[in-house]
Amino acid sequence: FMIGGEMVAVARLLSVFAAVISTVSLFVIVTMVSYGADDDPIADFGWFGALAAALLFALSPLAVLWSRLTALESFVTAFSTICMACLCMAIQRRDWKWWFGAGLAAGLAVAAKVSGLVTVFTIGGFLAGWWLIKRDWYPFQMGFVTLMGIAAAWLPFLLLLGWQDSIGDFLMLASGPERLAPLMNWPEKIADLATWAGKRPAVVLALAGACWAVTSRDLRQWLLAVWFLLEGLFLVSASGIEFGWGGSSHYALPFIAAACVMAGIAVGQLANVFGQRSVRSRWMAATAALLVLIFTAPGFLYDIQYALFRGTYPTASQNQEKEIGRVIAASVPPEASILVFGNAAFYHW
């Protein structure tokens, strides 16, 4: 609100801009993992996978719907994808500046919303796994550089909080114990996630891409697989999450971005197989692509139609908001300062 003021167009354009940044970052990420350390192409059709990743996100119904509203997950997703792009470049170039940039982007993701911590956990988990497998101290060194980047993103904000003597209040509000409740109703949430994900082409392809990534020797693909896994775990750890068109479906945006990356890797590999001279390989690739299309097309087409033509966020009506105002006006002195927090007013943007 401090940035957009009362101008609805400015607020919504910021959200659209964040979604565009995410789309471009996904294209860059898959393009980078299609090349080796010496810029030698690993996948001849890597560009095809990069284009698929970008299009899958740009046409994702939830991404379309929430980019029209000012959900903070749009900004978390943008900074998280920038972070992953920087990390892929850092692994490829072994340059500390990219590690620092990744930390800076991760810090901004957390600053946008506490769910951005998934990005930080991804970095930590990947570096720990790298050290366990390679027994190399380089991950620890670059982990420290990344931590400095996170600190650089947060230092101005922490100094401001210290100057206002508000650090304690901030930590209490940021803890959000009611939002992160692991193992609460997790069987139902996993079932809901499976039902929802099974009808989305990006998620189905992402599972194939994740299988390919974990069997490869490319550290960048391992990183992206860890990101995809942790974003999925976050979805079922939240105390309440609605898949599809529910009021909390914006929590799924970073997961969709991670899924699109893995889907792009899968599409690139399918394109490579289809580009081989072997007729059998071509038929196998074409059959796999056709099965995914047949299985996911109905749900995807329904969702995209909803997002483009019928999608409205289930928000409070103006009459309800006016009633809230009347209750507040009747219960506080005329000159009193009050703070009203309400998702309904925020999402009306």
mmCIF file of N, CA and C in Angstrom, residues 251-324:
data_model
loop_
_atom_site.group_PDB
_atom_site.id
_atom_site.type_symbol
_atom_site.label_atom_id
_atom_site.label_comp_id
_atom_site.label_asym_id
_atom_site.label_seq_id
_atom_site.Cartn_x
_atom_site.Cartn_y
_atom_site.Cartn_z
ATOM 1 N N TYR A 251 -0.739 -19.891 -2.069
ATOM 2 C CA TYR A 251 0.431 -20.549 -1.484
ATOM 3 C C TYR A 251 1.123 -21.457 -2.498
ATOM 4 N N ALA A 252 0.399 -21.902 -3.523
ATOM 5 C CA ALA A 252 0.941 -22.864 -4.483
ATOM 6 C C ALA A 252 1.810 -22.216 -5.553
ATOM 7 N N LEU A 253 1.864 -20.889 -5.637
ATOM 8 C CA LEU A 253 2.593 -20.240 -6.735
ATOM 9 C C LEU A 253 4.075 -20.619 -6.787
ATOM 10 N N PRO A 254 4.837 -20.545 -5.668
ATOM 11 C CA PRO A 254 6.246 -20.960 -5.759
ATOM 12 C C PRO A 254 6.400 -22.427 -6.154
ATOM 13 N N PHE A 255 5.484 -23.274 -5.680
ATOM 14 C CA PHE A 255 5.532 -24.687 -6.058
ATOM 15 C C PHE A 255 5.313 -24.849 -7.558
ATOM 16 N N ILE A 256 4.370 -24.088 -8.111
ATOM 17 C CA ILE A 256 4.120 -24.164 -9.555
ATOM 18 C C ILE A 256 5.367 -23.746 -10.333
ATOM 19 N N ALA A 257 6.054 -22.694 -9.862
ATOM 20 C CA ALA A 257 7.280 -22.253 -10.536
ATOM 21 C C ALA A 257 8.331 -23.353 -10.507
ATOM 22 N N ALA A 258 8.528 -23.987 -9.346
ATOM 23 C CA ALA A 258 9.503 -25.066 -9.239
ATOM 24 C C ALA A 258 9.109 -26.243 -10.131
ATOM 25 N N ALA A 259 7.799 -26.522 -10.197
ATOM 26 C CA ALA A 259 7.326 -27.612 -11.051
ATOM 27 C C ALA A 259 7.576 -27.304 -12.519
ATOM 28 N N CYS A 260 7.409 -26.042 -12.914
ATOM 29 C CA CYS A 260 7.628 -25.664 -14.313
ATOM 30 C C CYS A 260 9.094 -25.837 -14.709
ATOM 31 N N VAL A 261 10.018 -25.592 -13.778
ATOM 32 C CA VAL A 261 11.437 -25.805 -14.064
ATOM 33 C C VAL A 261 11.696 -27.280 -14.353
ATOM 34 N N MET A 262 11.206 -28.136 -13.456
ATOM 35 C CA MET A 262 11.416 -29.567 -13.655
ATOM 36 C C MET A 262 10.699 -30.060 -14.916
ATOM 37 N N ALA A 263 9.518 -29.492 -15.196
ATOM 38 C CA ALA A 263 8.799 -29.860 -16.415
ATOM 39 C C ALA A 263 9.586 -29.456 -17.647
ATOM 40 N N GLY A 264 10.228 -28.271 -17.583
ATOM 41 C CA GLY A 264 11.058 -27.831 -18.703
ATOM 42 C C GLY A 264 12.216 -28.778 -18.966
ATOM 43 N N ILE A 265 12.824 -29.286 -17.899
ATOM 44 C CA ILE A 265 13.910 -30.264 -18.055
ATOM 45 C C ILE A 265 13.379 -31.530 -18.722
ATOM 46 N N ALA A 266 12.190 -31.973 -18.298
ATOM 47 C CA ALA A 266 11.598 -33.173 -18.886
ATOM 48 C C ALA A 266 11.282 -32.975 -20.360
ATOM 49 N N VAL A 267 10.707 -31.824 -20.689
ATOM 50 C CA VAL A 267 10.364 -31.545 -22.089
ATOM 51 C C VAL A 267 11.628 -31.485 -22.944
ATOM 52 N N GLY A 268 12.691 -30.865 -22.417
ATOM 53 C CA GLY A 268 13.954 -30.818 -23.156
ATOM 54 C C GLY A 268 14.496 -32.206 -23.439
ATOM 55 N N GLN A 269 14.405 -33.099 -22.452
ATOM 56 C CA GLN A 269 14.883 -34.467 -22.660
ATOM 57 C C GLN A 269 13.996 -35.226 -23.639
ATOM 58 N N LEU A 270 12.672 -35.005 -23.545
ATOM 59 C CA LEU A 270 11.774 -35.634 -24.517
ATOM 60 C C LEU A 270 12.080 -35.162 -25.934
ATOM 61 N N ALA A 271 12.367 -33.876 -26.072
ATOM 62 C CA ALA A 271 12.699 -33.332 -27.390
ATOM 63 C C ALA A 271 13.998 -33.927 -27.903
ATOM 64 N N ASN A 272 14.947 -34.162 -27.008
ATOM 65 C CA ASN A 272 16.203 -34.797 -27.421
ATOM 66 C C ASN A 272 15.971 -36.204 -27.935
ATOM 67 N N VAL A 273 15.134 -36.943 -27.199
ATOM 68 C CA VAL A 273 14.831 -38.306 -27.629
ATOM 69 C C VAL A 273 14.111 -38.289 -28.971
ATOM 70 N N PHE A 274 13.172 -37.361 -29.115
ATOM 71 C CA PHE A 274 12.424 -37.271 -30.373
ATOM 72 C C PHE A 274 13.340 -36.862 -31.533
ATOM 73 N N GLY A 275 14.422 -36.138 -31.220
ATOM 74 C CA GLY A 275 15.350 -35.703 -32.264
ATOM 75 C C GLY A 275 16.334 -36.761 -32.691
ATOM 76 N N GLN A 276 16.345 -37.896 -32.002
ATOM 77 C CA GLN A 276 17.252 -38.969 -32.387
ATOM 78 C C GLN A 276 16.757 -39.662 -33.653
ATOM 79 N N ARG A 277 17.690 -40.348 -34.275
ATOM 80 C CA ARG A 277 17.332 -41.010 -35.525
ATOM 81 C C ARG A 277 16.522 -42.284 -35.308
ATOM 82 N N SER A 278 16.614 -42.828 -34.103
ATOM 83 C CA SER A 278 15.910 -44.072 -33.812
ATOM 84 C C SER A 278 14.396 -43.858 -33.896
ATOM 85 N N VAL A 279 13.756 -44.620 -34.757
ATOM 86 C CA VAL A 279 12.300 -44.515 -34.902
ATOM 87 C C VAL A 279 11.604 -44.940 -33.618
ATOM 88 N N ARG A 280 12.153 -45.959 -32.955
ATOM 89 C CA ARG A 280 11.562 -46.443 -31.716
ATOM 90 C C ARG A 280 11.593 -45.354 -30.632
ATOM 91 N N SER A 281 12.724 -44.645 -30.547
ATOM 92 C CA SER A 281 12.842 -43.568 -29.552
ATOM 93 C C SER A 281 11.837 -42.461 -29.834
ATOM 94 N N ARG A 282 11.655 -42.146 -31.096
ATOM 95 C CA ARG A 282 10.702 -41.102 -31.452
ATOM 96 C C ARG A 282 9.281 -41.499 -31.072
ATOM 97 N N TRP A 283 8.923 -42.744 -31.335
ATOM 98 C CA TRP A 283 7.583 -43.209 -31.010
ATOM 99 C C TRP A 283 7.360 -43.197 -29.498
ATOM 100 N N MET A 284 8.367 -43.587 -28.741
ATOM 101 C CA MET A 284 8.246 -43.592 -27.277
ATOM 102 C C MET A 284 8.050 -42.176 -26.739
ATOM 103 N N ALA A 285 8.843 -41.225 -27.271
ATOM 104 C CA ALA A 285 8.725 -39.839 -26.820
ATOM 105 C C ALA A 285 7.370 -39.259 -27.195
ATOM 106 N N ALA A 286 6.936 -39.541 -28.430
ATOM 107 C CA ALA A 286 5.643 -39.018 -28.876
ATOM 108 C C ALA A 286 4.494 -39.612 -28.060
ATOM 109 N N THR A 287 4.594 -40.919 -27.734
ATOM 110 C CA THR A 287 3.543 -41.573 -26.947
ATOM 111 C C THR A 287 3.476 -40.981 -25.535
ATOM 112 N N ALA A 288 4.650 -40.750 -24.923
ATOM 113 C CA ALA A 288 4.685 -40.168 -23.575
ATOM 114 C C ALA A 288 4.066 -38.773 -23.566
ATOM 115 N N ALA A 289 4.436 -37.956 -24.574
ATOM 116 C CA ALA A 289 3.892 -36.603 -24.643
ATOM 117 C C ALA A 289 2.382 -36.624 -24.862
ATOM 118 N N LEU A 290 1.917 -37.551 -25.703
ATOM 119 C CA LEU A 290 0.483 -37.646 -25.991
ATOM 120 C C LEU A 290 -0.301 -38.087 -24.750
ATOM 121 N N LEU A 291 0.242 -39.009 -23.986
ATOM 122 C CA LEU A 291 -0.431 -39.470 -22.776
ATOM 123 C C LEU A 291 -0.558 -38.344 -21.753
ATOM 124 N N VAL A 292 0.506 -37.571 -21.585
ATOM 125 C CA VAL A 292 0.440 -36.433 -20.658
ATOM 126 C C VAL A 292 -0.612 -35.436 -21.122
ATOM 127 N N LEU A 293 -0.650 -35.172 -22.431
ATOM 128 C CA LEU A 293 -1.610 -34.220 -22.973
ATOM 129 C C LEU A 293 -3.043 -34.697 -22.762
ATOM 130 N N ILE A 294 -3.304 -35.962 -23.049
ATOM 131 C CA ILE A 294 -4.655 -36.504 -22.900
ATOM 132 C C ILE A 294 -5.089 -36.500 -21.444
ATOM 133 N N PHE A 295 -4.167 -36.842 -20.552
ATOM 134 C CA PHE A 295 -4.490 -36.978 -19.136
ATOM 135 C C PHE A 295 -4.755 -35.635 -18.472
ATOM 136 N N THR A 296 -4.035 -34.597 -18.894
ATOM 137 C CA THR A 296 -4.117 -33.315 -18.192
ATOM 138 C C THR A 296 -4.910 -32.243 -18.929
ATOM 139 N N ALA A 297 -5.182 -32.431 -20.207
ATOM 140 C CA ALA A 297 -5.832 -31.380 -20.999
ATOM 141 C C ALA A 297 -7.188 -30.946 -20.449
ATOM 142 N N PRO A 298 -8.087 -31.874 -20.068
ATOM 143 C CA PRO A 298 -9.416 -31.421 -19.592
ATOM 144 C C PRO A 298 -9.333 -30.506 -18.377
ATOM 145 N N GLY A 299 -8.561 -30.902 -17.374
ATOM 146 C CA GLY A 299 -8.448 -30.063 -16.183
ATOM 147 C C GLY A 299 -7.783 -28.740 -16.474
ATOM 148 N N PHE A 300 -6.756 -28.776 -17.334
ATOM 149 C CA PHE A 300 -6.050 -27.537 -17.662
ATOM 150 C C PHE A 300 -6.952 -26.574 -18.419
ATOM 151 N N LEU A 301 -7.699 -27.067 -19.394
ATOM 152 C CA LEU A 301 -8.571 -26.204 -20.182
ATOM 153 C C LEU A 301 -9.678 -25.596 -19.318
ATOM 154 N N TYR A 302 -10.206 -26.394 -18.388
ATOM 155 C CA TYR A 302 -11.234 -25.869 -17.485
ATOM 156 C C TYR A 302 -10.656 -24.744 -16.627
ATOM 157 N N ASP A 303 -9.445 -24.966 -16.097
ATOM 158 C CA ASP A 303 -8.836 -23.974 -15.219
ATOM 159 C C ASP A 303 -8.499 -22.687 -15.963
ATOM 160 N N ILE A 304 -7.979 -22.800 -17.160
ATOM 161 C CA ILE A 304 -7.577 -21.600 -17.894
ATOM 162 C C ILE A 304 -8.823 -20.815 -18.309
ATOM 163 N N GLN A 305 -9.909 -21.511 -18.624
ATOM 164 C CA GLN A 305 -11.170 -20.822 -18.938
ATOM 165 C C GLN A 305 -11.682 -20.090 -17.705
ATOM 166 N N TYR A 306 -11.573 -20.721 -16.555
ATOM 167 C CA TYR A 306 -12.015 -20.088 -15.306
ATOM 168 C C TYR A 306 -11.177 -18.848 -15.025
ATOM 169 N N ALA A 307 -9.861 -18.982 -15.162
ATOM 170 C CA ALA A 307 -8.962 -17.864 -14.839
ATOM 171 C C ALA A 307 -9.176 -16.675 -15.771
ATOM 172 N N LEU A 308 -9.421 -16.950 -17.035
ATOM 173 C CA LEU A 308 -9.518 -15.863 -18.017
ATOM 174 C C LEU A 308 -10.900 -15.223 -18.063
ATOM 175 N N PHE A 309 -11.941 -16.013 -17.845
ATOM 176 C CA PHE A 309 -13.278 -15.497 -18.103
ATOM 177 C C PHE A 309 -14.208 -15.465 -16.892
ATOM 178 N N ARG A 310 -13.982 -16.333 -15.903
ATOM 179 C CA ARG A 310 -14.930 -16.403 -14.803
ATOM 180 C C ARG A 310 -14.280 -16.249 -13.435
ATOM 181 N N GLY A 311 -12.969 -16.105 -13.395
ATOM 182 C CA GLY A 311 -12.268 -16.147 -12.127
ATOM 183 C C GLY A 311 -12.467 -14.912 -11.268
ATOM 184 N N THR A 312 -12.988 -15.086 -10.078
ATOM 185 C CA THR A 312 -13.079 -14.011 -9.098
ATOM 186 C C THR A 312 -12.628 -14.563 -7.762
ATOM 187 N N TYR A 313 -11.863 -13.766 -7.037
ATOM 188 C CA TYR A 313 -11.405 -14.224 -5.733
ATOM 189 C C TYR A 313 -12.573 -14.213 -4.754
ATOM 190 N N PRO A 314 -12.722 -15.262 -3.928
ATOM 191 C CA PRO A 314 -13.845 -15.311 -2.980
ATOM 192 C C PRO A 314 -13.631 -14.351 -1.809
ATOM 193 N N THR A 315 -13.814 -13.083 -2.051
ATOM 194 C CA THR A 315 -13.512 -12.061 -1.052
ATOM 195 C C THR A 315 -14.787 -11.532 -0.399
ATOM 196 N N ALA A 316 -14.592 -10.779 0.662
ATOM 197 C CA ALA A 316 -15.742 -10.171 1.332
ATOM 198 C C ALA A 316 -16.365 -9.103 0.439
ATOM 199 N N SER A 317 -17.660 -8.889 0.600
ATOM 200 C CA SER A 317 -18.326 -7.864 -0.196
ATOM 201 C C SER A 317 -18.097 -6.485 0.426
ATOM 202 N N GLN A 318 -18.359 -5.448 -0.347
ATOM 203 C CA GLN A 318 -18.207 -4.096 0.175
ATOM 204 C C GLN A 318 -19.139 -3.859 1.361
ATOM 205 N N ASN A 319 -20.313 -4.460 1.334
ATOM 206 C CA ASN A 319 -21.246 -4.286 2.447
ATOM 207 C C ASN A 319 -20.680 -4.852 3.744
ATOM 208 N N GLN A 320 -20.008 -6.010 3.643
ATOM 209 C CA GLN A 320 -19.397 -6.598 4.825
ATOM 210 C C GLN A 320 -18.277 -5.702 5.367
ATOM 211 N N GLU A 321 -17.502 -5.130 4.457
ATOM 212 C CA GLU A 321 -16.415 -4.255 4.890
ATOM 213 C C GLU A 321 -16.972 -2.986 5.545
ATOM 214 N N LYS A 322 -18.066 -2.460 5.012
ATOM 215 C CA LYS A 322 -18.682 -1.279 5.628
ATOM 216 C C LYS A 322 -19.220 -1.613 7.021
ATOM 217 N N GLU A 323 -19.752 -2.820 7.176
ATOM 218 C CA GLU A 323 -20.252 -3.226 8.487
ATOM 219 C C GLU A 323 -19.109 -3.316 9.498
ATOM 220 N N ILE A 324 -17.954 -3.831 9.050
ATOM 221 C CA ILE A 324 -16.776 -3.870 9.920
ATOM 222 C C ILE A 324 -16.410 -2.452 10.352
#
